[in-house]
Amino acid sequence: MRRIEVQDLTKYYGDKLVLHGIDMGVGEHEVVVLIGPSGSGKSTLLRCIGRLVPYDYGKIFLDGVPIDDPALAGNELPKRVGVVFQSYNLFPHLDVLDNITLAPRKVHGIDRDVAEARALEELEKLGIADLADSYPDKLSSGQQQRVAIVRALVNDPEVLLLDEITAALDPELVGGVLSVIRDLKAQGMTMVIVTHEMGFARDVADRVYFLDQARILEEGPPDRVLGDPEHPRTRQFLQRIIEAGRL
Amino acid sequence: MSIVSTVVVFGLAALWITSSAHWPRLRDQFFSWSHIEESFPDVLRGFWINMRVWIISMILIMLISLLFAALRALRGPWFAPFRVFAVLYIDLFRGIPAVLLMLLFGLGIPALQLPGVPDAALFWGTVALVVSYVAYTTEVYRSGIDAVHDSQRAAAKALGLTQWQTLRHAILPQAVRNVVPALLNLAVALQKDVALLSIIGVRDAVREARIFTARTFNYSSLIAAAILFLIASIPMARFADWVTRRDQERRLQRTM
Ligand SMILES: Nc1ncnc2c1ncn2[C@@H]1O[C@H](COP(=O)(O)OP(=O)(O)OP(=O)(O)O)[C@@H](O)[C@H]1O
Ligand SMILES: [Mg+2]
């Protein structure tokens, strides 16, 4: 049984078809990368899996249980599926430690001492423990994104959903954040990653899905999908990215 | 240079007014020191009522409006009655002049002499101010809530916070910070509107001053009341300006 299973997922925003008959799966310890042009539905797919937006048809399973099942109601799904956003979305009025411990304390009922010790341990691993008392607006983009990753990690999720987490970073800070994700892969974290960093995708992905206009057009190992794509749309997309100098 | 020009202009204006043929009459009617002195203790006692009502109603207004705005911000069909209530409330009480609410509550309700309901004009006058200002203040809070980016809700949801926890820990602290300058300006306005209490017979500063005027046919007691309101409002207004400026600097810094 795969960790995440998406069957025939279809979603509209108003009249606009945003996801059409999506079938995909993510195995245990697998890293899946979603690529595709802007507006193809990558973020929406992640948001559906993370139950952040409703969908119209189809099914999504976490370990075989539908995500709308009462067994995953309330904070059960958020505990098991962590999300990191492109724009970090840290809470500006809370310092780093409070940002990280908010959910453990308020949602999962963990004592402040325990939650803070855990947060510091994770911050330490990413080399940013000295930022614990800082407020988000005093941090660099790369530091903020690493805090956001820690905030997702302290709930011990089984799956991480990462949506273009380097797209808003200053270029020289991208590498540091990507290496955090490589480490997570080495530790066996199951991840679904949306990225435009094709070098990173090739490096970290076990499988790649190419989305175009609400559909999955192509799927396979990174060497094939990124190196020798079957579908002309995929080739065209990759060609544009090469021209933009990102491969 | 600007100081010199200011002094010269104001000095000339003062000279022009005091040299007018009507000045002595004007001075005796409004600025008679002996009348001010004589009315001052009563006016000051009344003013103390104004200030107490101001503080108490301000606290009530801030809390009740925050609650209304929070209830209004909750999404989903369960909370529809709250949203409808808030919209009706705001439409109703923002549309009625405060002076009318003051008369309706402050004179109307005590006149009913309902059993178990307080009949003090002071109590109902305060209620009228609170009811009127809550309508504005709820809207102010709402604008602050709307200004918090939707991605903050997404982040809170992804972390498993309930809707109420999201409001309480993520949205409202940012919303309140967004509207502190606007709230302070409402507080400045309310500081003057407490004088409306005088029209329902509460012996506040204005009422005391008018009692004195009726007795002496001299208006200096009103000037005494005006001076007291000014003394209270100028520091408050300066403080509001200062906070607003600091808030703008903070926003500017964040966008850079
Ligand atoms: N909240 C929304 N309301 C209405 N339409 C939306 C909303 N969010 C996304 N869409 C639309 O859905 C489509 C898919 O958007 P989505 O953000 O999933 O694309 P994406 O593949 O992540 O693109 P990008 O690479 O630019 O992030 C787009 O046409 C977008 O305009
Ligand atoms: Mg996107």
XYZ file of C-alpha atoms and ligand atoms in Angstrom:
535
model
C 0.000 0.000 0.000
C 1.299 3.412 -0.927
C 1.510 6.292 1.512
C -0.516 8.588 -0.699
C -2.879 7.527 -3.410
C -4.748 9.975 -5.618
C -7.513 8.568 -7.821
C -9.289 10.416 -10.599
C -8.982 13.736 -8.773
C -10.911 16.566 -10.381
C -11.254 20.111 -9.187
C -12.796 23.274 -10.502
C -12.276 26.867 -9.456
C -15.635 28.247 -10.505
C -16.041 27.133 -14.111
C -12.330 26.605 -14.588
C -11.089 23.014 -14.619
C -7.893 23.050 -12.560
C -7.300 19.321 -12.000
C -8.655 16.695 -14.391
C -8.661 12.987 -13.598
C -5.390 13.022 -11.703
C -4.058 9.576 -10.741
C -0.882 9.485 -8.770
C 0.748 7.722 -5.870
C 3.617 8.191 -3.475
C 5.256 5.181 -1.876
C 6.838 4.954 1.539
C 10.175 6.862 1.585
C 9.552 7.946 -1.963
C 10.261 11.444 -3.256
C 7.932 12.550 -6.016
C 8.521 15.762 -7.934
C 5.762 17.610 -9.776
C 6.810 19.811 -12.668
C 4.813 21.737 -15.214
C 4.099 25.197 -16.555
C 2.620 27.965 -14.447
C -1.089 27.438 -13.894
C -0.987 23.723 -14.693
C -2.380 22.874 -11.241
C 0.689 21.765 -9.261
C -0.015 23.880 -6.190
C -3.675 22.992 -6.285
C -2.831 19.287 -6.349
C -0.614 19.697 -3.274
C -3.325 21.699 -1.533
C -5.876 19.002 -2.220
C -3.580 16.338 -0.791
C -2.979 18.508 2.286
C -6.762 19.051 2.556
C -6.254 22.809 2.390
C -8.827 23.170 -0.407
C -11.868 21.039 -1.260
C -12.089 19.066 -4.510
C -15.000 17.992 -6.686
C -14.480 14.365 -7.757
C -12.103 11.553 -7.047
C -10.425 10.201 -3.951
C -7.281 10.860 -1.981
C -5.968 8.262 0.477
C -3.372 8.502 3.211
C -2.154 5.007 4.083
C -5.324 3.639 2.529
C -7.684 5.901 4.482
C -9.629 8.567 2.562
C -8.555 12.005 3.771
C -12.181 12.955 4.371
C -12.644 9.909 6.609
C -13.532 10.681 10.245
C -10.351 8.843 11.233
C -8.357 11.717 9.715
C -10.711 14.496 10.830
C -9.556 17.569 12.716
C -5.843 17.727 13.405
C -5.056 14.101 12.561
C -4.246 14.734 8.905
C -2.241 17.942 9.539
C -0.198 16.037 12.077
C 0.718 13.359 9.547
C 1.063 15.564 6.466
C 3.303 18.626 6.755
C 3.191 21.520 4.292
C 5.861 24.079 3.428
C 4.860 27.040 1.264
C 6.663 29.125 -1.305
C 6.295 32.286 0.765
C 7.146 30.528 4.078
C 3.970 31.926 5.700
C 5.585 32.327 9.104
C 3.475 34.216 11.651
C 5.072 37.680 11.779
C 3.897 38.464 15.318
C 5.530 35.344 16.809
C 9.235 34.719 17.260
C 10.877 31.689 15.701
C 10.380 29.454 18.712
C 6.709 30.383 19.069
C 6.146 29.891 15.345
C 7.499 26.377 15.627
C 5.846 25.417 18.905
C 2.414 26.922 18.221
C 0.941 23.753 16.714
C 2.611 21.309 19.143
C 1.357 23.339 22.101
C -2.084 24.449 20.964
C -3.053 21.607 18.636
C -1.263 18.602 20.057
C -1.266 19.603 23.726
C 2.465 19.231 24.271
C 4.001 21.126 27.212
C 5.893 24.263 26.339
C 9.202 22.953 27.750
C 9.012 19.756 25.759
C 7.913 21.521 22.584
C 10.676 24.121 22.868
C 13.371 21.550 23.535
C 12.258 19.663 20.447
C 12.170 22.857 18.374
C 15.679 23.830 19.464
C 16.954 20.381 18.617
C 15.576 20.651 15.084
C 16.836 24.229 14.678
C 20.244 23.009 15.803
C 20.257 20.366 13.071
C 19.725 23.073 10.457
C 22.326 25.292 12.107
C 19.943 28.099 13.021
C 19.417 27.555 16.758
C 20.759 31.072 17.409
C 17.682 32.487 15.653
C 15.227 31.018 18.171
C 14.290 34.408 19.675
C 14.251 36.394 16.434
C 11.148 37.593 14.669
C 10.609 36.479 11.057
C 11.126 39.937 9.549
C 14.653 39.981 10.938
C 15.614 36.796 9.073
C 16.890 36.249 5.539
C 14.586 34.494 3.102
C 16.618 31.300 3.398
C 16.480 31.389 7.201
C 12.731 31.967 7.139
C 12.215 29.005 4.847
C 14.328 26.779 7.084
C 12.234 27.850 10.076
C 9.115 26.973 8.079
C 10.586 23.531 7.382
C 11.289 23.008 11.080
C 7.753 24.162 11.876
C 6.438 21.375 9.639
C 8.921 18.801 10.944
C 8.239 19.118 14.677
C 4.849 17.474 14.212
C 6.711 14.351 13.007
C 4.790 14.129 9.732
C 4.887 10.974 7.632
C 4.711 13.005 4.452
C 5.981 16.475 3.563
C 4.392 18.571 0.811
C 6.767 21.250 -0.485
C 5.460 23.887 -2.889
C 8.229 25.767 -4.721
C 9.994 26.368 -1.464
C 13.002 28.018 -3.124
C 11.115 30.180 -5.606
C 11.008 33.214 -3.313
C 14.568 32.894 -2.025
C 17.534 35.076 -2.861
C 19.525 33.026 -5.402
C 22.569 32.558 -3.176
C 20.368 31.043 -0.433
C 18.666 28.399 -2.573
C 21.446 25.835 -2.168
C 21.245 25.831 1.623
C 17.529 25.109 1.659
C 17.798 22.417 -1.028
C 20.489 20.625 0.937
C 18.060 20.446 3.881
C 15.643 18.598 1.594
C 18.394 16.255 0.404
C 19.143 15.423 4.038
C 15.466 14.720 4.664
C 15.455 12.347 1.703
C 18.527 10.606 3.091
C 16.637 10.131 6.361
C 13.798 8.484 4.446
C 11.171 11.234 4.501
C 8.307 10.734 2.059
C 7.901 13.928 0.043
C 5.904 15.508 -2.744
C 7.857 18.422 -4.163
C 6.814 21.094 -6.628
C 9.855 22.816 -8.071
C 11.201 24.654 -11.080
C 14.788 23.729 -10.118
C 15.311 20.974 -12.663
C 18.822 20.078 -11.503
C 17.483 19.559 -7.999
C 14.490 17.604 -9.331
C 16.725 15.203 -11.230
C 18.903 14.825 -8.179
C 16.286 14.250 -5.505
C 13.314 12.689 -7.316
C 12.513 9.003 -7.386
C 9.730 9.767 -9.795
C 8.628 12.828 -11.726
C 5.131 13.803 -12.827
C 4.659 16.361 -15.578
C 1.426 18.334 -15.319
C -0.011 20.418 -18.105
C -3.402 22.111 -18.259
C -4.880 20.238 -15.300
C -3.716 16.799 -16.490
C -0.782 14.520 -15.854
C 0.848 14.075 -19.266
C 3.852 12.053 -18.319
C 5.265 10.148 -15.390
C 8.460 8.200 -14.757
C 11.977 8.207 -13.367
C 13.709 11.607 -13.524
C 16.305 10.552 -16.061
C 13.629 9.603 -18.534
C 11.034 12.348 -17.954
C 13.644 15.082 -17.704
C 16.238 13.583 -20.031
C 14.230 11.925 -22.764
C 10.570 12.920 -22.462
C 7.960 11.170 -24.610
C 5.398 13.911 -24.799
C 6.015 16.926 -27.042
C 4.542 19.236 -24.361
C 7.084 17.989 -21.841
C 9.906 18.505 -24.337
C 8.663 22.010 -25.070
C 8.430 22.817 -21.349
C 11.943 21.548 -20.649
C 13.274 23.397 -23.696
C 11.906 26.667 -22.303
C 13.522 25.971 -18.967
C 16.871 25.234 -20.603
C 16.575 28.488 -22.499
C 15.872 30.253 -19.212
C 19.095 28.697 -17.962
C 17.683 26.640 -15.137
C 18.776 23.112 -16.031
C 12.141 81.228 11.122
C 8.850 79.335 11.209
C 8.566 80.147 14.920
C 9.013 83.850 14.263
C 6.455 83.904 11.464
C 3.977 81.956 13.571
C 4.376 84.325 16.526
C 4.016 87.382 14.283
C 0.876 86.112 12.542
C -0.837 84.978 15.722
C 0.235 88.133 17.514
C -1.271 90.338 14.826
C -4.496 88.322 14.865
C -4.721 88.660 18.662
C -4.071 92.374 18.431
C -6.753 92.772 15.792
C -9.347 90.893 17.832
C -8.606 92.594 21.151
C -8.596 96.041 19.568
C -12.026 95.553 18.065
C -14.865 97.631 19.503
C -16.732 94.490 20.546
C -13.845 92.912 22.408
C -14.776 94.015 25.948
C -18.283 92.555 25.557
C -16.876 89.372 24.071
C -14.329 89.087 26.840
C -16.904 89.509 29.591
C -19.323 87.016 28.018
C -16.818 84.220 27.403
C -13.545 84.867 29.138
C -14.546 86.372 32.441
C -11.968 85.031 34.855
C -14.211 85.368 37.883
C -16.985 83.367 36.237
C -14.578 80.686 35.114
C -13.185 80.494 38.609
C -16.606 80.332 40.193
C -17.981 77.614 37.893
C -14.796 75.601 37.795
C -15.343 73.225 40.754
C -18.751 72.101 39.457
C -17.571 71.814 35.862
C -14.529 69.830 36.964
C -16.684 67.445 38.987
C -18.838 66.930 35.896
C -15.771 66.435 33.774
C -14.662 63.641 36.058
C -17.902 61.847 35.093
C -17.082 62.390 31.401
C -13.649 60.878 31.797
C -14.865 57.870 33.749
C -17.550 57.150 31.159
C -14.920 57.606 28.459
C -12.568 55.025 29.959
C -15.257 52.487 30.793
C -17.050 52.723 27.467
C -13.753 52.600 25.586
C -12.802 49.328 27.261
C -16.255 47.862 26.596
C -16.233 49.057 22.985
C -12.801 47.553 22.243
C -13.728 44.183 23.726
C -17.258 43.850 22.367
C -16.212 44.936 18.866
C -13.317 42.496 18.869
C -15.738 39.734 19.780
C -18.206 40.807 17.050
C -15.450 41.035 14.443
C -14.106 37.619 15.433
C -17.553 36.010 15.242
C -18.093 37.647 11.922
C -14.804 36.304 10.578
C -15.694 32.676 11.299
C -16.483 30.819 8.106
C -18.908 28.001 7.424
C -22.686 27.638 7.617
C -22.745 27.186 11.403
C -21.662 30.740 11.943
C -24.014 32.343 9.407
C -26.327 33.685 12.172
C -23.387 35.556 13.722
C -22.444 37.052 10.388
C -26.021 38.137 9.682
C -26.326 39.614 13.167
C -23.102 41.578 12.756
C -24.146 42.980 9.376
C -27.588 44.028 10.652
C -26.117 45.530 13.803
C -23.590 47.591 11.894
C -26.109 48.794 9.319
C -28.556 49.784 12.027
C -26.365 51.534 14.551
C -23.928 53.140 12.168
C -26.837 54.733 10.368
C -28.436 56.394 13.401
C -26.869 59.611 14.712
C -25.272 59.139 18.129
C -27.334 61.999 19.521
C -30.548 60.135 18.648
C -29.304 56.934 20.265
C -28.444 58.976 23.324
C -32.008 60.339 23.546
C -33.625 56.968 22.816
C -31.593 55.051 25.354
C -30.978 57.758 27.914
C -34.486 59.241 28.059
C -36.632 56.559 26.434
C -35.690 53.474 28.379
C -35.748 55.046 31.863
C -39.166 56.484 30.988
C -40.508 52.947 30.505
C -39.790 52.242 34.178
C -39.398 48.554 33.453
C -39.037 46.435 36.565
C -35.524 45.171 37.190
C -33.995 47.519 34.617
C -31.793 50.328 35.894
C -33.324 53.738 35.218
C -30.187 55.843 35.641
C -29.583 58.161 32.694
C -25.846 57.757 33.262
C -26.093 53.996 32.743
C -28.205 54.211 29.571
C -26.180 57.088 28.202
C -23.070 54.943 28.477
C -24.915 52.091 26.799
C -25.870 54.410 23.931
C -22.248 55.440 23.395
C -21.082 51.828 23.481
C -23.817 50.664 21.100
C -23.020 53.430 18.647
C -19.238 53.073 18.721
C -19.250 49.268 18.597
C -20.736 49.536 15.095
C -17.763 51.587 13.864
C -15.136 49.731 15.814
C -16.295 46.329 14.564
C -15.796 47.594 11.029
C -12.326 48.844 11.939
C -11.361 45.446 13.327
C -12.824 43.795 10.259
C -10.633 45.849 7.958
C -7.685 44.746 10.076
C -8.702 41.098 9.757
C -9.190 41.424 6.001
C -5.728 42.936 5.690
C -4.100 39.764 7.039
C -3.016 37.745 4.008
C -4.930 34.537 3.256
C -1.683 32.577 3.253
C -1.633 32.992 7.035
C -4.885 31.060 7.252
C -3.483 28.396 4.939
C -0.406 28.021 7.138
C -2.523 27.722 10.276
C -4.804 25.197 8.628
C -1.850 23.141 7.436
C -0.629 23.052 11.039
C -3.975 21.699 12.205
C -5.249 24.777 14.052
C -9.027 24.949 14.292
C -10.788 27.951 12.871
C -11.045 29.530 16.301
C -7.379 28.821 17.143
C -6.416 30.296 13.795
C -8.255 33.510 14.622
C -7.019 33.638 18.176
C -3.336 32.867 17.586
C -2.657 33.829 13.975
C -5.161 36.343 12.604
C -6.387 38.570 15.439
C -2.976 39.528 16.873
C -1.964 40.766 13.426
C -5.344 42.369 12.801
C -5.279 44.307 16.072
C -1.783 45.521 15.372
C -2.957 46.692 11.950
C -5.706 48.873 13.403
C -4.171 50.383 16.547
C -3.925 53.856 14.931
C -7.551 53.724 13.788
C -8.670 52.591 17.256
C -6.812 55.452 18.895
C -8.526 57.929 16.602
C -11.893 56.490 17.578
C -10.865 56.914 21.229
C -10.099 60.585 20.538
C -13.529 61.053 18.956
C -15.247 59.267 21.825
C -13.489 61.510 24.317
C -15.523 64.405 22.935
C -18.732 62.487 22.288
C -19.065 61.721 25.997
C -20.352 65.306 26.211
C -23.578 63.981 24.657
C -24.419 62.737 28.143
C -25.396 66.312 28.971
C -28.496 66.185 26.777
C -30.118 63.446 28.866
C -29.620 65.242 32.145
C -26.407 63.661 33.346
C -24.553 66.319 35.311
C -21.352 66.119 33.308
C -19.061 69.040 32.530
C -21.290 70.468 29.822
C -24.459 70.141 31.892
C -22.835 71.817 34.885
C -21.575 74.599 32.646
C -25.031 75.154 31.185
C -26.630 75.241 34.629
C -24.172 77.963 35.519
C -24.894 79.812 32.273
C -28.630 79.696 32.880
C -28.120 81.213 36.303
C -25.632 83.959 35.397
C -26.306 84.634 31.689
C -22.549 84.330 31.201
C -20.864 81.803 28.930
C -17.469 81.597 30.577
C -18.373 78.322 32.257
C -18.669 76.745 28.790
C -15.146 77.962 28.114
C -14.063 76.298 31.342
C -15.564 73.040 30.092
C -13.938 73.513 26.694
C -10.555 74.026 28.330
C -10.932 70.789 30.270
C -11.816 68.814 27.122
C -8.852 70.374 25.349
C -6.454 69.486 28.149
C -7.611 65.887 27.910
C -7.714 65.605 24.146
C -4.474 67.230 23.046
C -2.138 64.645 24.638
C -4.431 61.869 23.416
C -4.433 63.196 19.850
C -0.639 63.672 19.891
C -0.241 60.121 21.141
C -2.489 58.821 18.353
C -0.451 60.770 15.782
C 2.782 59.392 17.178
C 1.556 55.808 17.101
C 0.258 56.281 13.560
C 3.619 57.618 12.410
C 5.498 54.762 14.048
C 3.098 52.306 12.445
C 3.718 53.803 8.997
C 7.464 53.533 9.507
C 7.059 49.896 10.494
C 5.088 49.164 7.315
C 7.599 51.028 5.176
C 10.426 49.032 6.693
C 8.669 45.782 6.014
C 8.123 46.503 2.327
C 11.764 47.437 1.814
N -7.895 30.444 -5.146
C -8.079 30.354 -6.474
N -9.201 30.833 -7.034
C -9.403 30.734 -8.376
N -8.548 30.186 -9.230
C -7.407 29.691 -8.728
C -7.110 29.738 -7.336
N -5.908 29.177 -7.134
C -5.472 28.788 -8.341
N -6.368 29.088 -9.302
C -6.236 28.789 -10.735
O -6.036 27.404 -10.859
C -5.084 27.140 -11.850
C -3.965 26.278 -11.278
O -3.271 27.049 -10.326
P -2.049 26.479 -9.507
O -1.664 27.535 -8.540
O -2.377 25.146 -8.971
O -0.948 26.368 -10.636
P 0.591 26.028 -10.488
O 0.858 24.888 -11.402
O 0.963 25.864 -9.065
O 1.268 27.327 -11.103
P 2.613 28.097 -10.640
O 3.758 27.359 -11.248
O 2.447 29.450 -11.239
O 2.644 28.097 -9.145
C -4.604 28.465 -12.388
O -5.284 28.737 -13.572
C -5.004 29.437 -11.328
O -5.287 30.679 -11.900
Mg 2.122 26.948 -7.700
